[in-house]
Coordinates of C-alpha atoms and ligand atoms in Angstrom, one line a residue:
M1 CA 0.0 0.0 0.0
Q2 CA 1.0 3.6 -0.5
Q3 CA -0.2 4.6 3.0
S4 CA 3.1 4.2 4.7
R5 CA 4.8 6.6 2.3
F6 CA 2.0 9.2 2.4
R7 CA 2.8 12.4 4.2
P8 CA -0.3 14.6 4.6
A9 CA 1.6 17.8 5.6
L10 CA 3.6 17.7 2.4
L11 CA 0.4 17.2 0.4
L12 CA -1.3 20.4 1.6
L13 CA 1.9 22.4 1.3
A14 CA 2.1 21.3 -2.3
L15 CA -1.5 22.0 -2.9
I16 CA -1.2 25.5 -1.6
V17 CA 1.8 26.3 -3.6
L18 CA 0.5 24.9 -6.8
L19 CA -3.2 25.5 -6.6
P20 CA -4.0 28.7 -4.8
G21 CA -7.7 29.2 -4.2
S22 CA -10.2 27.4 -2.1
M23 CA -10.1 24.2 -3.9
F24 CA -11.4 22.1 -1.0
A25 CA -14.5 24.1 -0.4
S26 CA -16.7 22.4 -2.9
S27 CA -17.6 25.5 -4.8
H28 CA -17.8 27.8 -1.9
R29 CA -15.9 31.0 -3.0
E30 CA -13.7 29.2 -5.4
A31 CA -13.3 31.6 -8.2
P32 CA -12.1 35.2 -8.1
I33 CA -15.3 36.8 -9.4
T34 CA -17.7 34.8 -7.2
A35 CA -15.6 35.5 -4.1
L36 CA -16.8 39.1 -4.6
D37 CA -20.3 38.2 -5.8
R38 CA -21.7 36.2 -3.0
T39 CA -25.3 35.8 -4.0
A40 CA -24.4 34.5 -7.5
D41 CA -21.9 32.0 -6.1
V42 CA -23.0 28.5 -6.9
T43 CA -21.8 26.4 -4.0
D44 CA -23.1 23.0 -5.1
W45 CA -25.0 21.2 -7.8
Y46 CA -26.8 17.9 -7.4
A47 CA -28.8 15.7 -9.7
F48 CA -30.1 12.2 -8.9
V49 CA -33.0 9.9 -9.4
S50 CA -35.6 10.6 -6.7
Y51 CA -35.3 8.0 -3.9
D52 CA -39.0 7.4 -3.8
H53 CA -39.9 8.1 -7.4
P54 CA -37.6 6.1 -9.8
D55 CA -39.4 7.8 -12.7
R56 CA -38.4 11.3 -11.6
V57 CA -35.2 13.3 -11.3
T58 CA -34.4 15.8 -8.5
M59 CA -32.0 18.6 -9.1
I60 CA -30.7 21.0 -6.4
L61 CA -28.9 24.3 -7.0
N62 CA -27.3 25.7 -3.8
V63 CA -26.0 29.3 -3.8
D64 CA -24.5 31.8 -1.4
P65 CA -22.0 30.1 0.9
F66 CA -21.4 30.2 4.7
L67 CA -24.6 31.9 5.8
E68 CA -24.4 32.5 9.5
P69 CA -27.9 31.7 10.9
S70 CA -27.9 34.6 13.5
N71 CA -26.9 37.3 11.0
G72 CA -30.0 39.6 11.2
P73 CA -31.7 41.8 10.5
N74 CA -31.9 41.0 6.8
Y75 CA -30.6 37.5 6.8
F76 CA -30.1 36.1 3.3
P77 CA -32.7 36.5 0.7
F78 CA -32.2 35.2 -2.8
D79 CA -31.1 37.9 -5.2
P80 CA -33.9 39.3 -7.4
N81 CA -31.3 40.4 -9.9
V82 CA -29.9 37.0 -10.5
L83 CA -31.3 34.5 -13.0
Y84 CA -30.9 31.0 -11.4
E85 CA -31.0 28.2 -13.9
M86 CA -30.9 24.4 -14.1
K87 CA -29.9 23.0 -17.5
V88 CA -30.2 19.6 -19.1
D89 CA -28.5 18.2 -22.3
N90 CA -30.3 15.1 -23.5
N91 CA -28.8 14.6 -27.0
H92 CA -25.2 14.5 -25.9
D93 CA -23.9 17.6 -27.8
G94 CA -23.1 19.4 -24.5
I95 CA -25.7 22.1 -25.2
E96 CA -28.8 22.4 -23.0
D97 CA -32.1 21.3 -24.5
I98 CA -34.2 22.0 -21.4
T99 CA -33.7 24.9 -19.0
F100 CA -35.5 25.6 -15.7
Q101 CA -35.4 29.2 -14.7
F102 CA -36.0 30.7 -11.3
R103 CA -36.5 34.4 -10.5
F104 CA -37.2 35.9 -7.1
Q105 CA -39.1 38.9 -6.0
T106 CA -38.8 40.7 -2.6
Q107 CA -41.6 42.3 -0.7
I108 CA -41.1 44.5 2.4
R109 CA -44.5 44.1 4.0
Q110 CA -43.9 46.0 7.2
P111 CA -41.5 48.9 6.3
G112 CA -41.7 50.3 9.8
L113 CA -40.1 47.2 11.4
F114 CA -36.5 47.3 12.4
T115 CA -35.9 43.8 11.1
G116 CA -37.1 41.5 8.4
F117 CA -38.8 39.1 10.8
V118 CA -40.6 39.7 14.1
G119 CA -42.9 37.4 16.0
D120 CA -44.5 37.3 19.5
L121 CA -43.5 40.9 20.0
A122 CA -45.3 44.3 20.0
G123 CA -48.7 42.7 19.2
I124 CA -47.3 40.8 16.2
P125 CA -48.0 37.0 16.4
P126 CA -45.3 34.4 16.0
I127 CA -44.5 33.6 12.4
T128 CA -46.3 30.3 11.7
A129 CA -47.3 30.8 8.0
L130 CA -45.7 32.0 4.8
D131 CA -49.0 33.7 3.9
G132 CA -52.2 34.8 5.6
P133 CA -52.8 34.7 9.3
G134 CA -49.5 34.0 11.1
S135 CA -47.4 35.6 8.4
E136 CA -47.8 39.2 9.7
G137 CA -44.3 39.3 11.1
L138 CA -42.8 38.0 7.9
S139 CA -41.9 41.4 6.6
L140 CA -39.2 40.5 4.2
R141 CA -40.9 38.0 2.1
Q142 CA -39.9 36.5 -1.2
T143 CA -41.9 34.9 -4.0
Y144 CA -40.5 33.2 -7.0
T145 CA -41.4 31.9 -10.4
V146 CA -40.2 28.6 -12.0
S147 CA -40.3 28.3 -15.8
M148 CA -39.3 25.6 -18.2
V149 CA -37.7 26.6 -21.5
K150 CA -38.0 23.8 -24.1
D151 CA -38.2 23.8 -27.9
G152 CA -38.1 27.6 -27.9
K153 CA -41.2 27.9 -25.6
T154 CA -41.3 29.1 -22.0
I155 CA -43.8 27.5 -19.8
N156 CA -44.6 28.8 -16.3
L157 CA -44.7 25.7 -14.1
G158 CA -46.3 27.6 -11.2
Q159 CA -49.7 27.4 -12.8
G160 CA -50.9 30.6 -11.3
R161 CA -49.9 29.8 -7.8
T162 CA -47.9 32.1 -5.6
L163 CA -44.7 30.3 -4.5
Y164 CA -43.0 31.6 -1.3
A165 CA -39.3 31.0 -0.5
V166 CA -38.8 29.7 3.1
P167 CA -37.0 32.4 5.1
S168 CA -34.0 31.8 7.4
N169 CA -34.7 30.3 10.8
V170 CA -34.6 33.3 13.1
G171 CA -35.2 31.5 16.3
P172 CA -37.9 29.8 18.5
R173 CA -39.7 33.0 19.7
T174 CA -40.1 34.4 16.2
M175 CA -40.7 31.1 14.5
P176 CA -41.9 28.6 17.1
D177 CA -42.4 25.8 14.6
Y178 CA -39.8 26.3 11.8
Q179 CA -40.3 22.8 10.5
A180 CA -43.9 23.7 9.7
L181 CA -42.7 26.8 7.7
F182 CA -40.2 24.6 5.9
N183 CA -43.0 22.1 5.0
Q184 CA -45.2 25.0 3.7
G185 CA -42.5 25.8 1.3
I186 CA -42.8 22.4 -0.5
Y187 CA -45.0 22.8 -3.5
D188 CA -46.6 20.0 -5.5
L189 CA -47.3 21.6 -8.9
G190 CA -49.0 18.6 -10.3
N191 CA -47.9 16.3 -13.1
G192 CA -45.1 14.9 -10.9
V193 CA -43.4 18.3 -10.4
R194 CA -42.4 19.5 -7.0
V195 CA -40.4 22.6 -6.1
F196 CA -38.8 24.2 -3.0
A197 CA -36.8 27.3 -2.4
G198 CA -35.4 28.7 0.8
T199 CA -32.6 29.0 3.3
V200 CA -31.5 25.5 4.5
D201 CA -28.7 23.8 6.3
D202 CA -25.7 23.5 4.0
P203 CA -25.5 19.8 3.2
F204 CA -21.8 20.0 2.1
F205 CA -19.3 18.6 4.5
I206 CA -15.5 19.0 4.8
D207 CA -12.7 19.7 7.4
L208 CA -11.8 23.0 5.9
G209 CA -9.8 24.3 8.9
A210 CA -7.4 21.4 8.9
A211 CA -7.0 21.5 5.2
F212 CA -5.9 25.1 5.2
D213 CA -3.7 24.8 8.2
S214 CA -1.1 23.3 5.9
L215 CA -2.9 19.9 5.9
H216 CA -2.8 19.7 9.7
F217 CA -5.3 16.9 9.9
R218 CA -6.6 15.4 13.1
M219 CA -5.5 12.0 14.4
G220 CA -3.4 11.7 11.3
V221 CA -6.4 10.6 9.3
G222 CA -6.5 13.5 7.0
G223 CA -4.5 12.3 4.0
V224 CA -5.2 8.6 3.9
L225 CA -8.1 7.1 5.9
S226 CA -7.7 4.0 8.0
P227 CA -9.9 1.1 7.0
T228 CA -12.2 1.7 10.0
V229 CA -12.7 5.4 9.2
D230 CA -13.1 4.7 5.5
A231 CA -15.8 2.2 6.1
D232 CA -17.9 4.5 8.3
D233 CA -20.6 6.3 6.5
H234 CA -22.3 7.8 9.5
N235 CA -19.7 9.4 11.8
N236 CA -17.2 12.1 11.5
Y237 CA -13.6 11.8 12.6
A238 CA -12.8 15.5 12.1
P239 CA -15.0 18.6 12.5
D240 CA -17.3 19.5 9.6
A241 CA -16.3 23.1 9.0
V242 CA -19.6 23.9 7.2
A243 CA -21.6 22.6 10.2
G244 CA -24.1 25.1 11.5
F245 CA -24.0 27.3 8.4
N246 CA -26.9 27.7 6.1
V247 CA -27.1 28.0 2.3
N248 CA -29.8 29.1 -0.1
S249 CA -31.3 26.1 -2.0
I250 CA -33.6 25.6 -5.0
V251 CA -34.9 22.1 -5.3
L252 CA -36.9 20.8 -8.3
E253 CA -38.3 17.4 -9.0
I254 CA -39.3 16.6 -12.6
P255 CA -40.6 13.5 -14.4
T256 CA -37.8 11.8 -16.2
T257 CA -39.9 11.7 -19.3
W258 CA -39.7 15.5 -19.5
L259 CA -35.9 15.3 -19.6
T260 CA -35.0 12.5 -22.0
V261 CA -34.5 13.1 -25.7
D262 CA -37.6 11.2 -26.8
G263 CA -39.8 11.8 -23.8
K264 CA -39.6 8.1 -22.7
L265 CA -38.1 6.1 -19.9
H266 CA -35.0 4.1 -20.8
G267 CA -33.1 1.2 -19.2
A268 CA -29.5 1.8 -17.9
G269 CA -28.0 0.2 -20.9
D270 CA -29.6 2.6 -23.3
K271 CA -27.7 5.7 -24.1
Q272 CA -30.9 7.7 -24.2
A273 CA -31.2 7.1 -20.4
V274 CA -28.2 9.4 -19.8
I275 CA -28.6 13.2 -19.4
G276 CA -26.0 15.9 -18.7
T277 CA -26.8 18.6 -16.2
Y278 CA -25.5 21.8 -14.7
G279 CA -26.6 24.7 -12.6
S280 CA -25.8 28.4 -13.3
T281 CA -26.3 32.0 -12.2
S282 CA -26.5 35.0 -14.5
R283 CA -26.8 38.8 -14.2
R284 CA -27.8 41.5 -16.6
K285 CA -24.8 43.1 -18.2
I286 CA -25.7 46.6 -17.2
T287 CA -26.6 47.8 -13.8
V288 CA -27.4 51.5 -13.0
R289 CA -27.4 52.3 -9.3
R290 CA -29.8 55.2 -8.6
S291 CA -30.4 55.3 -4.9
P292 CA -32.9 55.8 -3.4
A293 CA -34.6 54.3 -6.4
T294 CA -33.9 50.6 -7.0
A295 CA -31.1 49.7 -9.3
L296 CA -31.9 49.5 -13.0
N297 CA -30.7 46.3 -14.8
S298 CA -30.7 46.0 -18.5
G299 CA -28.9 44.3 -21.4
S300 CA -28.4 40.6 -22.1
W301 CA -27.7 38.0 -19.4
Q302 CA -24.1 37.2 -18.6
Q303 CA -23.4 33.9 -16.9
V304 CA -21.5 34.5 -13.6
Q305 CA -21.0 30.9 -12.5
R306 CA -21.8 27.3 -13.3
E307 CA -21.3 23.9 -11.8
G308 CA -21.6 20.5 -13.3
N309 CA -19.3 18.1 -11.6
P310 CA -18.3 19.1 -8.0
L311 CA -14.7 20.3 -7.5
I312 CA -13.8 20.6 -11.2
N313 CA -13.3 24.3 -10.9
E314 CA -11.5 23.8 -7.6
L315 CA -9.4 20.8 -8.1
I316 CA -8.8 20.8 -11.8
I317 CA -9.0 24.2 -13.4
G318 CA -6.0 26.5 -12.9
T319 CA -6.7 29.7 -11.0
G320 CA -5.8 31.9 -14.0
S321 CA -8.6 30.2 -15.9
K322 CA -11.3 29.9 -13.2
D323 CA -13.3 33.0 -14.1
R324 CA -13.1 32.1 -17.8
F325 CA -14.4 28.6 -16.9
S326 CA -17.2 30.1 -14.8
M327 CA -18.5 32.4 -17.5
D328 CA -18.2 30.0 -20.4
D329 CA -20.6 27.3 -21.6
P330 CA -19.8 23.6 -21.1
K331 CA -19.8 23.0 -24.9
N332 CA -16.6 25.1 -25.0
D333 CA -14.8 23.1 -22.4
A334 CA -12.4 21.6 -24.9
Q335 CA -10.3 24.7 -24.2
F336 CA -9.8 23.2 -20.7
A337 CA -9.1 19.7 -21.9
N338 CA -5.5 19.7 -20.8
F339 CA -6.6 20.4 -17.2
F340 CA -8.8 17.4 -17.3
L341 CA -6.4 15.0 -19.1
N342 CA -3.3 15.9 -17.1
P343 CA -4.5 17.3 -13.8
L344 CA -1.9 19.1 -11.8
L345 CA -3.3 17.7 -8.6
A346 CA -2.4 14.2 -9.7
T347 CA 1.2 15.3 -10.1
V348 CA 1.0 16.7 -6.6
F349 CA -0.3 13.4 -5.3
N350 CA 2.5 11.6 -7.1
S351 CA 5.1 13.9 -5.7
I352 CA 4.3 12.8 -2.1
G353 CA 4.2 9.1 -2.8
I354 CA 0.7 8.3 -4.0
S355 CA 0.6 6.2 -7.1
V356 CA -1.3 8.0 -9.8
A357 CA -2.5 7.0 -13.2
P358 CA -0.2 8.3 -16.0
A359 CA -1.4 11.1 -18.4
P360 CA -3.2 11.4 -20.6
R361 CA -5.9 10.6 -18.1
T362 CA -8.5 9.0 -20.4
D363 CA -9.9 7.4 -17.2
L364 CA -11.3 10.8 -16.3
L365 CA -13.2 11.2 -19.6
P366 CA -16.4 9.7 -18.2
L367 CA -16.7 12.8 -16.1
V368 CA -16.6 15.1 -19.0
T369 CA -17.9 13.1 -22.0
Y370 CA -20.7 10.5 -22.4
A371 CA -19.0 7.2 -21.9
A372 CA -19.1 4.0 -19.8
P373 CA -19.5 3.3 -16.9
I374 CA -22.1 6.1 -16.5
C375 CA -23.2 5.6 -20.1
P376 CA -22.6 2.0 -20.9
G377 CA -24.8 2.3 -24.0
C378 CA -22.6 5.1 -25.5
T379 CA -20.1 4.2 -28.2
A380 CA -17.1 6.4 -29.1
K381 CA -19.2 8.4 -31.5
D382 CA -21.7 9.2 -28.8
A383 CA -19.1 10.8 -26.5
G384 CA -19.9 14.4 -27.5
P385 CA -17.5 17.2 -26.8
V386 CA -15.5 17.6 -23.6
A387 CA -18.0 19.3 -21.3
D388 CA -18.3 19.7 -17.6
L389 CA -21.8 18.3 -17.1
L390 CA -22.9 16.2 -14.2
R391 CA -24.0 13.1 -16.1
L392 CA -26.9 11.0 -14.7
N393 CA -28.0 7.6 -16.0
T394 CA -31.8 7.9 -15.3
G395 CA -32.1 4.1 -16.0
I396 CA -30.1 3.2 -12.8
P397 CA -32.7 2.9 -10.0
P398 CA -32.1 4.8 -6.8
T399 CA -30.4 3.0 -4.0
P400 CA -32.6 2.7 -0.9
V401 CA -31.6 5.3 1.7
G402 CA -30.3 2.7 4.2
N403 CA -28.0 1.1 1.6
Q404 CA -26.5 4.3 0.2
K405 CA -22.7 4.6 0.4
R406 CA -20.9 7.9 0.9
L407 CA -18.3 6.7 -1.7
G408 CA -21.1 6.2 -4.2
F409 CA -20.0 4.6 -7.4
L410 CA -16.5 3.7 -6.0
A411 CA -18.3 1.6 -3.3
G412 CA -20.5 -0.2 -5.7
D413 CA -23.5 2.1 -5.0
V414 CA -23.9 3.0 -8.7
A415 CA -26.7 5.5 -8.0
G416 CA -24.1 7.8 -6.5
F417 CA -21.5 10.2 -7.8
P418 CA -20.1 10.4 -10.4
N419 CA -23.4 9.0 -11.7
G420 CA -25.2 12.2 -10.8
R421 CA -24.7 13.4 -7.2
R422 CA -26.7 12.9 -4.1
L423 CA -26.3 15.1 -0.9
S424 CA -24.7 12.3 1.0
D425 CA -22.0 11.5 -1.6
D426 CA -18.6 12.4 -0.1
V427 CA -17.3 14.2 -3.2
V428 CA -14.2 15.4 -1.5
D429 CA -13.0 11.9 -1.0
I430 CA -14.4 10.6 -4.2
A431 CA -13.0 13.3 -6.4
S432 CA -9.5 13.1 -4.7
R433 CA -9.4 9.4 -5.4
A434 CA -10.6 9.9 -9.0
V435 CA -7.9 12.4 -9.6
A436 CA -5.3 9.9 -8.3
G437 CA -6.7 7.3 -10.7
I438 CA -9.0 4.9 -8.9
L439 CA -11.3 4.8 -12.0
A440 CA -8.3 3.7 -14.1
D441 CA -7.2 0.9 -11.7
P442 CA -8.6 0.6 -8.2
Q443 CA -5.8 -1.8 -7.2
K444 CA -2.9 0.3 -8.4
F445 CA -4.3 3.8 -7.9
G446 CA -6.9 3.3 -5.1
T447 CA -5.3 5.0 -2.1
P448 CA -8.1 5.8 0.3
I449 CA -7.6 9.6 0.3
G450 CA -10.0 11.5 2.6
D451 CA -10.4 14.3 5.1
G452 CA -12.1 12.3 8.0
V453 CA -15.4 14.1 7.5
N454 CA -17.7 11.5 6.2
T455 CA -21.2 13.0 6.5
N456 CA -23.2 16.2 7.0
T457 CA -23.4 17.0 10.7
E458 CA -27.0 17.9 10.4
G459 CA -27.9 14.8 8.4
F460 CA -30.0 14.5 5.2
G461 CA -33.6 14.3 4.3
T462 CA -34.8 11.0 2.9
T463 CA -37.5 12.5 0.6
F464 CA -38.1 15.7 -1.3
P465 CA -36.6 18.3 -0.8
Y466 CA -33.8 16.2 0.7
V467 CA -32.1 19.3 2.3
M468 CA -32.6 19.8 6.0
P469 CA -34.3 22.9 7.5
A470 CA -32.1 25.9 8.3
N471 CA -30.1 26.0 11.5
S472 CA -31.6 28.3 14.1
G473 CA -30.2 31.9 14.5
R474 CA -30.8 32.1 18.3
D475 CA -29.3 28.7 18.8
S476 CA -26.5 29.3 16.2
H477 CA -23.4 27.3 16.8
H478 CA -20.7 25.5 14.7
V479 CA -19.1 22.2 15.5
G480 CA -15.4 22.9 16.4
P481 CA -12.6 20.6 17.3
G482 CA -13.1 19.1 20.7
Q483 CA -16.7 20.1 20.9
V484 CA -19.6 17.8 21.5
G485 CA -21.3 17.1 18.1
C486 CA -18.1 16.3 16.3
S487 CA -19.2 12.7 16.3
G488 CA -17.4 9.4 16.0
Q489 CA -15.1 9.8 19.0
P490 CA -15.5 8.6 22.6
G491 CA -18.0 10.9 24.3
G492 CA -18.9 12.4 21.0
V493 CA -15.9 14.6 20.9
C494 CA -13.4 15.2 18.1
P495 CA -9.8 15.4 19.1
T496 CA -7.9 18.6 18.5
Q497 CA -4.5 16.9 17.9
Ligands
CA1 CA1 -28.2 19.1 -26.3
CA2 CA1 -24.5 21.1 7.3
CA3 CA1 -14.8 13.4 3.3

């Protein structure tokens, strides 16, 4: 095994020198422009076959990273000036055929209030509803629209209903039953379509603090996991740096037949079962600020960021190209092919003693083209252009919740990343191993690289919308080293050494 020769401290040092930027933070603040444009920052993109509806696909677009739950008075509304989109390619040319668009509108219903949310105070009842009685204290309220663009037509999927985004969880006095508010934000739009938008617990998990203290991992488990830690899908052996933070989430469930090229369901062996997906944010090219009037936005839309596969922009794309990558379309990703086919990170891994597959890394092509094992029905001529799309074989049935593996495809749970991506998929560990070459040869290049954070501290939902309700502002806390809640250790405490 390579384990004895692996030296974690050297790994992080090498990563910092060679790959400046927050490459470990999923897509939290990873590119220069989005580090400055918080609300347009795509943190994570997920697409998977719905656990309880094998004939539907769920897509989740998370934006706006590291939302501190107690940060009033305005908390974290969606940005009415941003166009949020979910895109699906179904004929394997790397160009979207179906787009779902989300736009948000903000109301200030009680302009005399000092904060966006008040309940059980000054004669205002607790906030127990998103609309009508019980919603009086919900001063800052957002509605949104969801549309499908297909064959040149735009269809409003809301069917005349008013859709409300679920606000941040202020605390138990203002919002005594936050779960009920969360549930009210789940909309069944008929025809197998469900939608949710709101502030939620960030489902992403990682030991960010150790990673950036020059790979100062805890218990020595950071670089290469012991068999015990690697086999544990339910406990963390290092603190989850995103624990206790919220994120803004848009979740959409759509019948698979709406997404496939011919409008039919297909078996896993049929290439028409496979779709390519990504999420993006865009802004109008021109903004005129004219306070006290609201800003005036005009011009065409300019994409600010996109995400297909997790960690591509972080782990693979060089910092000098990150903004270009964010703003361009997947169909043009051939310009980044050298990053994919000879990733610098693999060289880094190799420099500290981990065996890596030799370049050109054709084993990574299934992540950026249509190919086996995600698309076993695809021949070489079906590969399409190099494009960073999260590919999903809709013919592979969902794995029951109790049987899902954090290592997804690598652990034989073929309904997980890189076949689509579920919330519980440990993409930090999977992507690191993929870069080393586990897809090429799990025996020669299968070092169990990982950070010791194996799951989301707050857990996962088992049905739509799969995300967990936002963490409470009044009870805001984050799980730090040595604190209770950093699970997996005796007494429920993570070690600090
Ligand atoms: Ca297409
Ligand atoms: Ca979390
Ligand atoms: Ca991990």
